[in-house]
Short mmCIF file of C-alpha atoms in Angstrom, two decimals:
data_model
loop_
_atom_site.label_atom_id
_atom_site.label_comp_id
_atom_site.label_asym_id
_atom_site.label_seq_id
_atom_site.Cartn_x
_atom_site.Cartn_y
_atom_site.Cartn_z
CA MET A 872 -3.66 24.28 -15.52
CA GLU A 873 -0.32 23.43 -14.07
CA SER A 874 2.46 22.97 -16.47
CA THR A 875 3.19 19.17 -17.16
CA ALA A 876 6.92 19.58 -18.11
CA PRO A 877 8.12 22.95 -18.68
CA GLN A 878 11.29 21.82 -20.38
CA SER A 879 9.14 20.58 -23.24
CA PRO A 880 8.04 22.70 -26.04
CA ALA A 881 4.52 24.06 -25.64
CA GLY A 882 3.42 22.28 -28.69
CA LEU A 883 4.30 19.04 -27.16
CA ARG A 884 2.53 19.78 -23.85
CA THR A 885 -0.91 20.18 -25.64
CA THR A 886 -0.46 17.04 -27.92
CA PRO A 887 -2.51 13.82 -26.65
CA SER A 888 -0.05 11.41 -27.93
CA TRP A 889 2.77 13.10 -25.97
CA LEU A 890 0.47 13.42 -22.98
CA LEU A 891 -0.45 9.80 -23.10
CA ASN A 892 3.00 8.84 -23.39
CA GLN A 893 4.21 10.91 -20.43
CA THR A 894 1.43 9.53 -18.23
CA ALA A 895 2.06 5.89 -19.33
CA ALA A 896 5.70 6.45 -18.30
CA HIS A 897 4.38 7.33 -14.64
CA ALA A 898 2.03 4.55 -14.64
CA THR A 899 4.83 2.02 -15.71
CA ARG A 900 7.01 3.38 -12.85
CA LEU A 901 4.38 3.11 -10.15
CA LEU A 902 3.27 -0.28 -11.29
CA SER A 903 6.92 -1.52 -11.28
CA GLU A 904 7.61 -0.13 -7.80
CA GLY A 905 4.32 -1.77 -6.64
CA PHE A 906 5.08 -5.12 -8.10
CA ALA A 907 8.64 -4.79 -6.70
CA ALA A 908 7.08 -4.97 -3.40
CA HIS A 909 5.94 -8.58 -4.13
CA ASP A 910 9.28 -9.43 -5.76
CA LEU A 911 7.45 -9.82 -9.17
CA ARG A 912 7.08 -7.99 -12.44
CA GLY A 913 4.11 -7.24 -14.62
CA TYR A 914 4.43 -10.52 -16.68
CA HIS A 915 4.00 -12.22 -13.42
CA TYR A 916 0.82 -10.44 -12.50
CA ARG A 917 -0.61 -11.02 -16.03
CA LEU A 918 -0.10 -14.69 -15.91
CA LEU A 919 -1.52 -15.04 -12.37
CA ALA A 920 -4.56 -12.94 -13.23
CA ALA A 921 -5.41 -14.68 -16.32
CA LEU A 922 -4.94 -18.19 -14.32
CA ALA A 923 -7.27 -16.76 -11.60
CA GLU A 924 -9.88 -15.45 -14.07
CA ASP A 925 -9.86 -18.37 -16.65
CA GLY A 926 -8.50 -21.40 -14.86
CA PRO A 927 -5.58 -23.73 -15.89
CA ALA A 928 -4.29 -23.33 -19.37
CA SER A 929 -1.47 -24.33 -21.59
CA GLN A 930 1.75 -22.21 -21.64
CA ALA A 931 1.09 -21.16 -25.33
CA ASP A 932 -2.56 -20.15 -24.59
CA LEU A 933 -1.35 -18.11 -21.46
CA GLY A 934 1.17 -16.36 -23.72
CA ARG A 935 -1.35 -15.53 -26.26
CA ARG A 936 -4.02 -14.30 -24.01
CA CYS A 937 -1.58 -12.33 -22.10
CA GLY A 938 0.34 -11.00 -25.01
CA ILE A 939 3.55 -12.37 -23.80
CA ASP A 940 6.28 -13.94 -25.96
CA ARG A 941 6.55 -17.64 -25.61
CA SER A 942 10.10 -17.45 -24.26
CA ASP A 943 9.19 -14.77 -21.76
CA VAL A 944 6.21 -16.94 -20.73
CA VAL A 945 8.51 -19.92 -19.89
CA ALA A 946 10.83 -17.65 -17.86
CA ALA A 947 7.90 -16.13 -15.86
CA ILE A 948 6.13 -19.43 -15.41
CA ASN A 949 9.68 -21.00 -14.12
CA ASP A 950 9.74 -18.02 -11.78
CA LEU A 951 6.21 -18.52 -10.53
CA ALA A 952 6.67 -22.46 -10.15
CA GLY A 953 9.81 -21.90 -8.07
CA ARG A 954 7.84 -19.71 -5.69
CA GLY A 955 5.11 -22.30 -5.48
CA LEU A 956 2.49 -19.95 -7.00
CA VAL A 957 1.79 -22.05 -10.01
CA VAL A 958 2.22 -25.82 -10.99
CA ARG A 959 3.01 -27.29 -14.35
CA ALA A 960 1.79 -30.59 -15.26
CA PRO A 961 1.64 -32.51 -18.64
CA ASP A 962 -1.80 -32.17 -20.47
CA PRO A 963 -3.46 -35.55 -20.09
CA ALA A 964 -4.88 -34.92 -23.61
CA ASP A 965 -1.59 -34.07 -25.20
CA ARG A 966 1.54 -35.06 -23.15
CA ARG A 967 3.73 -32.64 -25.36
CA ARG A 968 1.91 -29.92 -23.83
CA ASN A 969 2.07 -28.26 -20.35
CA VAL A 970 -0.92 -26.98 -18.34
CA ILE A 971 -0.43 -24.41 -15.96
CA SER A 972 -2.61 -24.18 -12.77
CA LEU A 973 -2.58 -21.60 -9.99
CA THR A 974 -1.85 -22.94 -6.49
CA ALA A 975 -3.70 -21.46 -3.38
CA ALA A 976 -0.58 -19.40 -2.79
CA GLY A 977 -0.68 -18.10 -6.20
CA ALA A 978 -4.33 -17.18 -5.88
CA ASP A 979 -3.60 -15.29 -2.73
CA GLU A 980 -0.60 -13.41 -4.56
CA ALA A 981 -2.72 -12.64 -7.50
CA HIS A 982 -5.20 -11.03 -5.24
CA ARG A 983 -2.71 -8.94 -3.43
CA MET A 984 -1.21 -7.80 -6.55
CA GLY A 985 -4.66 -6.89 -7.68
CA ASP A 986 -4.95 -4.74 -4.41
CA THR A 987 -1.58 -3.28 -5.58
CA ILE A 988 -2.91 -2.20 -8.84
CA GLY A 989 -5.93 -0.69 -7.24
CA ARG A 990 -3.63 1.37 -5.06
CA VAL A 991 -1.71 2.29 -8.12
CA GLN A 992 -4.49 3.46 -9.90
CA ASP A 993 -5.66 5.51 -7.05
CA GLU A 994 -2.19 7.26 -6.86
CA LEU A 995 -2.07 7.92 -10.59
CA LEU A 996 -5.55 9.23 -11.01
CA ALA A 997 -5.54 11.20 -7.66
CA PRO A 998 -6.53 14.33 -9.56
CA LEU A 999 -9.61 13.04 -11.07
CA SER A 1000 -12.85 12.56 -9.61
CA THR A 1001 -14.67 9.23 -9.93
CA ALA A 1002 -16.75 10.42 -12.96
CA GLU A 1003 -13.63 11.70 -14.65
CA ARG A 1004 -11.69 8.38 -13.97
CA ASP A 1005 -14.73 6.35 -15.63
CA GLN A 1006 -14.81 8.87 -18.47
CA LEU A 1007 -11.09 8.47 -19.08
CA THR A 1008 -11.27 4.59 -18.85
CA ARG A 1009 -13.97 4.85 -21.46
CA LEU A 1010 -12.17 6.98 -23.94
CA LEU A 1011 -9.01 5.15 -23.38
CA THR A 1012 -10.81 1.78 -24.09
CA ARG A 1013 -12.44 3.34 -27.27
CA LEU A 1014 -8.76 4.46 -28.62
CA LEU A 1015 -7.28 1.11 -27.76
CA GLN A 1016 -10.16 -0.84 -29.53
CA HIS A 1017 -10.01 1.42 -32.51
CA HIS A 1018 -6.44 0.87 -32.99
CA ALA A 1019 -6.37 -2.96 -31.99
CA ARG A 1020 -8.59 -3.31 -35.12
CA ARG A 1021 -5.93 -2.16 -37.27
#
């Protein structure tokens, strides 16, 4: 096996938490670079993807579903609305709330960003076979579910 980081102590290079952290750093960089090609960030994609999958939602619901702080949701929605990717309208049932909807351009952008995520996955996981990628996804999902319950 090729050394993952020769400057790091050997005890770290065989520790799953360190390996996960280092791999996550590479994934974050690749995703940031991919989203930058769209002149958008991860928050934007999370909101667009949630709207594409589940339809219109209040800003508060979007924040909860996407795990984004309320103030960050407002800023990201402002960015997306300014680009014509979403529209914000008062909720007919509660005029104090805003409902966010995806525009056709927003749906197209969500699709393009999804394609970018696919390319990033291919680059990140290039040394793994399809079966290994599936196994890694299952194992990471199990770990995440375990720790999310705590």
